């Protein structure tokens, strides 16, 4: 059998690249349809389904290629690795979106968020609105956004790989 670390790494890179690539293609599709500002629940569900599908496929393929054996720790490592690679790809895309493709992206998001806050809270005072907008601005830098993307991707990858690992695990006989 191959070196497990090399094998794990190759699956992480392969399926992380697939997940990152599909996610970027999906994001570009949303961009061309001018849907990249909205937070429609269906868009989020499709993103989650893509992520779950690719992570589970990566873990399943690893198990199949390793004589049907898989430990829970291998599944979690694979899921986290796949999530990390795809998050790095997503960060590159996000950086390009915010700085090259649409440099006014964050300003547009701010305006849309401000309108949404005002629509949902018409009784809000100007002081409260300013406080909410100041708080929102603190979370709009690329570093903060990158941190959120990375943390959320790893957390989601951990949960997905934990469940997949519990379902797919099969110990080698002693």
PDB file of C-alpha atoms in Angstrom:
ATOM      1  CA  UNK A   1       0.000   0.000   0.000  1.00  0.00           C
ATOM      2  CA  UNK A   2       1.143   3.579  -0.643  1.00  0.00           C
ATOM      3  CA  UNK A   3       2.413   5.880   2.071  1.00  0.00           C
ATOM      4  CA  UNK A   4      -0.802   7.040   3.818  1.00  0.00           C
ATOM      5  CA  UNK A   5       0.397  10.641   4.177  1.00  0.00           C
ATOM      6  CA  UNK A   6       1.182  10.903   0.467  1.00  0.00           C
ATOM      7  CA  UNK A   7      -2.119   9.240  -0.380  1.00  0.00           C
ATOM      8  CA  UNK A   8      -4.075  11.537   1.971  1.00  0.00           C
ATOM      9  CA  UNK A   9      -2.354  14.590   0.529  1.00  0.00           C
ATOM     10  CA  UNK A  10      -3.058  13.616  -3.067  1.00  0.00           C
ATOM     11  CA  UNK A  11      -6.764  13.120  -2.297  1.00  0.00           C
ATOM     12  CA  UNK A  12      -6.885  16.417  -0.417  1.00  0.00           C
ATOM     13  CA  UNK A  13      -5.328  18.282  -3.332  1.00  0.00           C
ATOM     14  CA  UNK A  14      -7.444  16.533  -5.966  1.00  0.00           C
ATOM     15  CA  UNK A  15     -10.818  16.920  -4.261  1.00  0.00           C
ATOM     16  CA  UNK A  16      -9.967  20.296  -2.705  1.00  0.00           C
ATOM     17  CA  UNK A  17      -9.129  21.522  -6.201  1.00  0.00           C
ATOM     18  CA  UNK A  18     -12.369  20.092  -7.547  1.00  0.00           C
ATOM     19  CA  UNK A  19     -14.412  21.714  -4.766  1.00  0.00           C
ATOM     20  CA  UNK A  20     -12.591  25.026  -5.134  1.00  0.00           C
ATOM     21  CA  UNK A  21     -12.975  24.981  -8.912  1.00  0.00           C
ATOM     22  CA  UNK A  22     -16.666  24.123  -8.830  1.00  0.00           C
ATOM     23  CA  UNK A  23     -17.246  26.780  -6.161  1.00  0.00           C
ATOM     24  CA  UNK A  24     -15.497  29.441  -8.246  1.00  0.00           C
ATOM     25  CA  UNK A  25     -17.473  28.432 -11.346  1.00  0.00           C
ATOM     26  CA  UNK A  26     -20.689  28.656  -9.308  1.00  0.00           C
ATOM     27  CA  UNK A  27     -19.634  32.076  -7.958  1.00  0.00           C
ATOM     28  CA  UNK A  28     -18.821  33.294 -11.480  1.00  0.00           C
ATOM     29  CA  UNK A  29     -22.224  32.074 -12.644  1.00  0.00           C
ATOM     30  CA  UNK A  30     -23.848  34.087  -9.836  1.00  0.00           C
ATOM     31  CA  UNK A  31     -21.710  37.084 -10.819  1.00  0.00           C
ATOM     32  CA  UNK A  32     -22.775  36.936 -14.476  1.00  0.00           C
ATOM     33  CA  UNK A  33     -26.420  36.679 -13.375  1.00  0.00           C
ATOM     34  CA  UNK A  34     -25.876  39.620 -10.985  1.00  0.00           C
ATOM     35  CA  UNK A  35     -26.914  37.407  -8.068  1.00  0.00           C
ATOM     36  CA  UNK A  36     -23.618  37.589  -6.179  1.00  0.00           C
ATOM     37  CA  UNK A  37     -24.850  40.254  -3.751  1.00  0.00           C
ATOM     38  CA  UNK A  38     -27.922  38.425  -2.559  1.00  0.00           C
ATOM     39  CA  UNK A  39     -28.061  35.896   0.210  1.00  0.00           C
ATOM     40  CA  UNK A  40     -30.823  33.780  -1.229  1.00  0.00           C
ATOM     41  CA  UNK A  41     -31.316  30.621   0.839  1.00  0.00           C
ATOM     42  CA  UNK A  42     -31.388  28.441  -2.281  1.00  0.00           C
ATOM     43  CA  UNK A  43     -27.935  29.679  -3.332  1.00  0.00           C
ATOM     44  CA  UNK A  44     -26.570  28.810   0.109  1.00  0.00           C
ATOM     45  CA  UNK A  45     -28.184  25.360   0.007  1.00  0.00           C
ATOM     46  CA  UNK A  46     -26.634  24.658  -3.392  1.00  0.00           C
ATOM     47  CA  UNK A  47     -23.224  25.728  -2.050  1.00  0.00           C
ATOM     48  CA  UNK A  48     -23.621  23.454   0.984  1.00  0.00           C
ATOM     49  CA  UNK A  49     -24.741  20.544  -1.191  1.00  0.00           C
ATOM     50  CA  UNK A  50     -21.735  20.972  -3.494  1.00  0.00           C
ATOM     51  CA  UNK A  51     -19.363  21.068  -0.523  1.00  0.00           C
ATOM     52  CA  UNK A  52     -20.910  18.061   1.185  1.00  0.00           C
ATOM     53  CA  UNK A  53     -20.983  16.096  -2.064  1.00  0.00           C
ATOM     54  CA  UNK A  54     -17.333  16.699  -2.948  1.00  0.00           C
ATOM     55  CA  UNK A  55     -16.035  16.081   0.593  1.00  0.00           C
ATOM     56  CA  UNK A  56     -18.018  12.846   0.931  1.00  0.00           C
ATOM     57  CA  UNK A  57     -16.957  11.773  -2.570  1.00  0.00           C
ATOM     58  CA  UNK A  58     -13.308  12.386  -1.658  1.00  0.00           C
ATOM     59  CA  UNK A  59     -13.603  10.348   1.542  1.00  0.00           C
ATOM     60  CA  UNK A  60     -15.521   7.570  -0.207  1.00  0.00           C
ATOM     61  CA  UNK A  61     -13.011   7.425  -3.069  1.00  0.00           C
ATOM     62  CA  UNK A  62     -10.141   7.242  -0.577  1.00  0.00           C
ATOM     63  CA  UNK A  63     -11.841   4.345   1.210  1.00  0.00           C
ATOM     64  CA  UNK A  64     -12.562   2.546  -2.055  1.00  0.00           C
ATOM     65  CA  UNK A  65      -8.964   2.952  -3.223  1.00  0.00           C
ATOM     66  CA  UNK A  66      -7.603   1.667   0.105  1.00  0.00           C
ATOM     67  CA  UNK A  67      -9.160  -1.790   0.045  1.00  0.00           C
ATOM     68  CA  UNK A  68     -12.396  -0.529   1.598  1.00  0.00           C
ATOM     69  CA  UNK A  69     -10.762   0.549   4.856  1.00  0.00           C
ATOM     70  CA  UNK A  70     -11.066   3.966   6.445  1.00  0.00           C
ATOM     71  CA  UNK A  71     -10.538   5.244   9.969  1.00  0.00           C
ATOM     72  CA  UNK A  72     -12.427   8.157  11.446  1.00  0.00           C
ATOM     73  CA  UNK A  73      -9.197  10.132  11.813  1.00  0.00           C
ATOM     74  CA  UNK A  74      -8.364   9.593   8.125  1.00  0.00           C
ATOM     75  CA  UNK A  75     -11.831  10.814   7.151  1.00  0.00           C
ATOM     76  CA  UNK A  76     -11.502  13.940   9.296  1.00  0.00           C
ATOM     77  CA  UNK A  77      -8.007  14.680   7.954  1.00  0.00           C
ATOM     78  CA  UNK A  78      -9.257  14.273   4.399  1.00  0.00           C
ATOM     79  CA  UNK A  79     -12.291  16.486   4.981  1.00  0.00           C
ATOM     80  CA  UNK A  80     -10.227  19.212   6.623  1.00  0.00           C
ATOM     81  CA  UNK A  81      -7.596  19.031   3.879  1.00  0.00           C
ATOM     82  CA  UNK A  82     -10.192  19.214   1.116  1.00  0.00           C
ATOM     83  CA  UNK A  83     -11.842  22.154   2.887  1.00  0.00           C
ATOM     84  CA  UNK A  84      -8.525  23.958   3.360  1.00  0.00           C
ATOM     85  CA  UNK A  85      -7.520  23.628  -0.307  1.00  0.00           C
ATOM     86  CA  UNK A  86     -10.956  24.782  -1.485  1.00  0.00           C
ATOM     87  CA  UNK A  87     -10.902  27.686   1.005  1.00  0.00           C
ATOM     88  CA  UNK A  88      -7.540  28.841  -0.361  1.00  0.00           C
ATOM     89  CA  UNK A  89      -8.980  28.790  -3.882  1.00  0.00           C
ATOM     90  CA  UNK A  90     -12.061  30.680  -2.644  1.00  0.00           C
ATOM     91  CA  UNK A  91      -9.806  33.272  -0.999  1.00  0.00           C
ATOM     92  CA  UNK A  92      -7.941  33.839  -4.256  1.00  0.00           C
ATOM     93  CA  UNK A  93     -11.257  34.291  -6.082  1.00  0.00           C
ATOM     94  CA  UNK A  94     -12.597  36.614  -3.366  1.00  0.00           C
ATOM     95  CA  UNK A  95      -9.445  38.719  -3.513  1.00  0.00           C
ATOM     96  CA  UNK A  96      -9.733  38.967  -7.285  1.00  0.00           C
ATOM     97  CA  UNK A  97     -13.431  39.822  -7.054  1.00  0.00           C
ATOM     98  CA  UNK A  98     -12.873  42.576  -4.494  1.00  0.00           C
ATOM     99  CA  UNK A  99      -9.769  44.092  -6.099  1.00  0.00           C
ATOM    100  CA  UNK A 100      -9.848  43.340  -9.838  1.00  0.00           C
ATOM    101  CA  UNK A 101     -13.174  42.047 -11.146  1.00  0.00           C
ATOM    102  CA  UNK A 102     -15.363  44.470  -9.186  1.00  0.00           C
ATOM    103  CA  UNK A 103     -13.356  46.937  -7.088  1.00  0.00           C
ATOM    104  CA  UNK A 104     -16.570  48.576  -5.830  1.00  0.00           C
ATOM    105  CA  UNK A 105     -17.888  45.267  -4.471  1.00  0.00           C
ATOM    106  CA  UNK A 106     -17.616  46.175  -0.779  1.00  0.00           C
ATOM    107  CA  UNK A 107     -19.175  49.609  -1.279  1.00  0.00           C
ATOM    108  CA  UNK A 108     -22.124  48.023  -3.063  1.00  0.00           C
ATOM    109  CA  UNK A 109     -22.491  45.418  -0.308  1.00  0.00           C
ATOM    110  CA  UNK A 110     -22.434  48.234   2.270  1.00  0.00           C
ATOM    111  CA  UNK A 111     -25.171  50.154   0.465  1.00  0.00           C
ATOM    112  CA  UNK A 112     -27.348  47.063   0.083  1.00  0.00           C
ATOM    113  CA  UNK A 113     -26.855  46.156   3.736  1.00  0.00           C
ATOM    114  CA  UNK A 114     -27.691  49.704   4.832  1.00  0.00           C
ATOM    115  CA  UNK A 115     -30.908  49.619   2.777  1.00  0.00           C
ATOM    116  CA  UNK A 116     -31.810  46.241   4.255  1.00  0.00           C
ATOM    117  CA  UNK A 117     -31.201  47.469   7.814  1.00  0.00           C
ATOM    118  CA  UNK A 118     -33.388  50.533   7.215  1.00  0.00           C
ATOM    119  CA  UNK A 119     -36.162  48.476   5.561  1.00  0.00           C
ATOM    120  CA  UNK A 120     -36.210  45.867   8.333  1.00  0.00           C
ATOM    121  CA  UNK A 121     -35.898  48.385  11.188  1.00  0.00           C
ATOM    122  CA  UNK A 122     -37.791  51.567  10.223  1.00  0.00           C
ATOM    123  CA  UNK A 123     -37.944  52.661  13.881  1.00  0.00           C
ATOM    124  CA  UNK A 124     -34.141  52.642  14.206  1.00  0.00           C
ATOM    125  CA  UNK A 125     -32.661  55.984  15.214  1.00  0.00           C
ATOM    126  CA  UNK A 126     -29.831  57.600  13.259  1.00  0.00           C
ATOM    127  CA  UNK A 127     -27.446  56.855  16.159  1.00  0.00           C
ATOM    128  CA  UNK A 128     -28.385  53.173  16.118  1.00  0.00           C
ATOM    129  CA  UNK A 129     -28.014  53.067  12.344  1.00  0.00           C
ATOM    130  CA  UNK A 130     -24.583  54.705  12.535  1.00  0.00           C
ATOM    131  CA  UNK A 131     -23.502  52.242  15.238  1.00  0.00           C
ATOM    132  CA  UNK A 132     -24.678  49.305  13.110  1.00  0.00           C
ATOM    133  CA  UNK A 133     -22.885  50.656  10.041  1.00  0.00           C
ATOM    134  CA  UNK A 134     -19.685  51.272  12.029  1.00  0.00           C
ATOM    135  CA  UNK A 135     -19.781  47.686  13.278  1.00  0.00           C
ATOM    136  CA  UNK A 136     -20.407  46.431   9.748  1.00  0.00           C
ATOM    137  CA  UNK A 137     -17.391  48.355   8.425  1.00  0.00           C
ATOM    138  CA  UNK A 138     -15.109  46.598  10.921  1.00  0.00           C
ATOM    139  CA  UNK A 139     -15.945  43.272   9.282  1.00  0.00           C
ATOM    140  CA  UNK A 140     -15.438  44.354   5.668  1.00  0.00           C
ATOM    141  CA  UNK A 141     -11.674  44.179   5.254  1.00  0.00           C
ATOM    142  CA  UNK A 142     -10.221  41.366   3.200  1.00  0.00           C
ATOM    143  CA  UNK A 143      -8.358  39.999   6.233  1.00  0.00           C
ATOM    144  CA  UNK A 144     -11.540  39.634   8.261  1.00  0.00           C
ATOM    145  CA  UNK A 145     -13.433  38.164   5.319  1.00  0.00           C
ATOM    146  CA  UNK A 146     -10.560  35.750   4.640  1.00  0.00           C
ATOM    147  CA  UNK A 147     -10.590  34.684   8.279  1.00  0.00           C
ATOM    148  CA  UNK A 148     -14.322  34.018   8.181  1.00  0.00           C
ATOM    149  CA  UNK A 149     -14.035  32.047   4.937  1.00  0.00           C
ATOM    150  CA  UNK A 150     -11.196  29.941   6.313  1.00  0.00           C
ATOM    151  CA  UNK A 151     -12.797  29.281   9.702  1.00  0.00           C
ATOM    152  CA  UNK A 152     -16.229  28.507   8.251  1.00  0.00           C
ATOM    153  CA  UNK A 153     -14.772  26.221   5.564  1.00  0.00           C
ATOM    154  CA  UNK A 154     -12.745  24.257   8.103  1.00  0.00           C
ATOM    155  CA  UNK A 155     -15.652  24.025  10.541  1.00  0.00           C
ATOM    156  CA  UNK A 156     -18.058  22.891   7.820  1.00  0.00           C
ATOM    157  CA  UNK A 157     -15.447  20.447   6.480  1.00  0.00           C
ATOM    158  CA  UNK A 158     -14.911  19.053   9.969  1.00  0.00           C
ATOM    159  CA  UNK A 159     -18.624  18.460  10.548  1.00  0.00           C
ATOM    160  CA  UNK A 160     -19.109  16.937   7.101  1.00  0.00           C
ATOM    161  CA  UNK A 161     -16.085  14.653   7.398  1.00  0.00           C
ATOM    162  CA  UNK A 162     -17.030  13.644  10.946  1.00  0.00           C
ATOM    163  CA  UNK A 163     -20.466  12.477   9.833  1.00  0.00           C
ATOM    164  CA  UNK A 164     -19.098  10.874   6.652  1.00  0.00           C
ATOM    165  CA  UNK A 165     -16.306   9.213   8.632  1.00  0.00           C
ATOM    166  CA  UNK A 166     -18.726   7.789  11.180  1.00  0.00           C
ATOM    167  CA  UNK A 167     -20.840   6.356   8.364  1.00  0.00           C
ATOM    168  CA  UNK A 168     -18.016   5.134   6.094  1.00  0.00           C
ATOM    169  CA  UNK A 169     -15.383   4.000   8.606  1.00  0.00           C
ATOM    170  CA  UNK A 170     -14.216   0.422   8.411  1.00  0.00           C
ATOM    171  CA  UNK A 171     -11.292  -0.824  10.481  1.00  0.00           C
ATOM    172  CA  UNK A 172      -8.560  -3.050   9.102  1.00  0.00           C
ATOM    173  CA  UNK A 173      -8.596  -6.505  10.641  1.00  0.00           C
ATOM    174  CA  UNK A 174      -5.691  -7.062  13.017  1.00  0.00           C
TER     175      UNK A 174
END
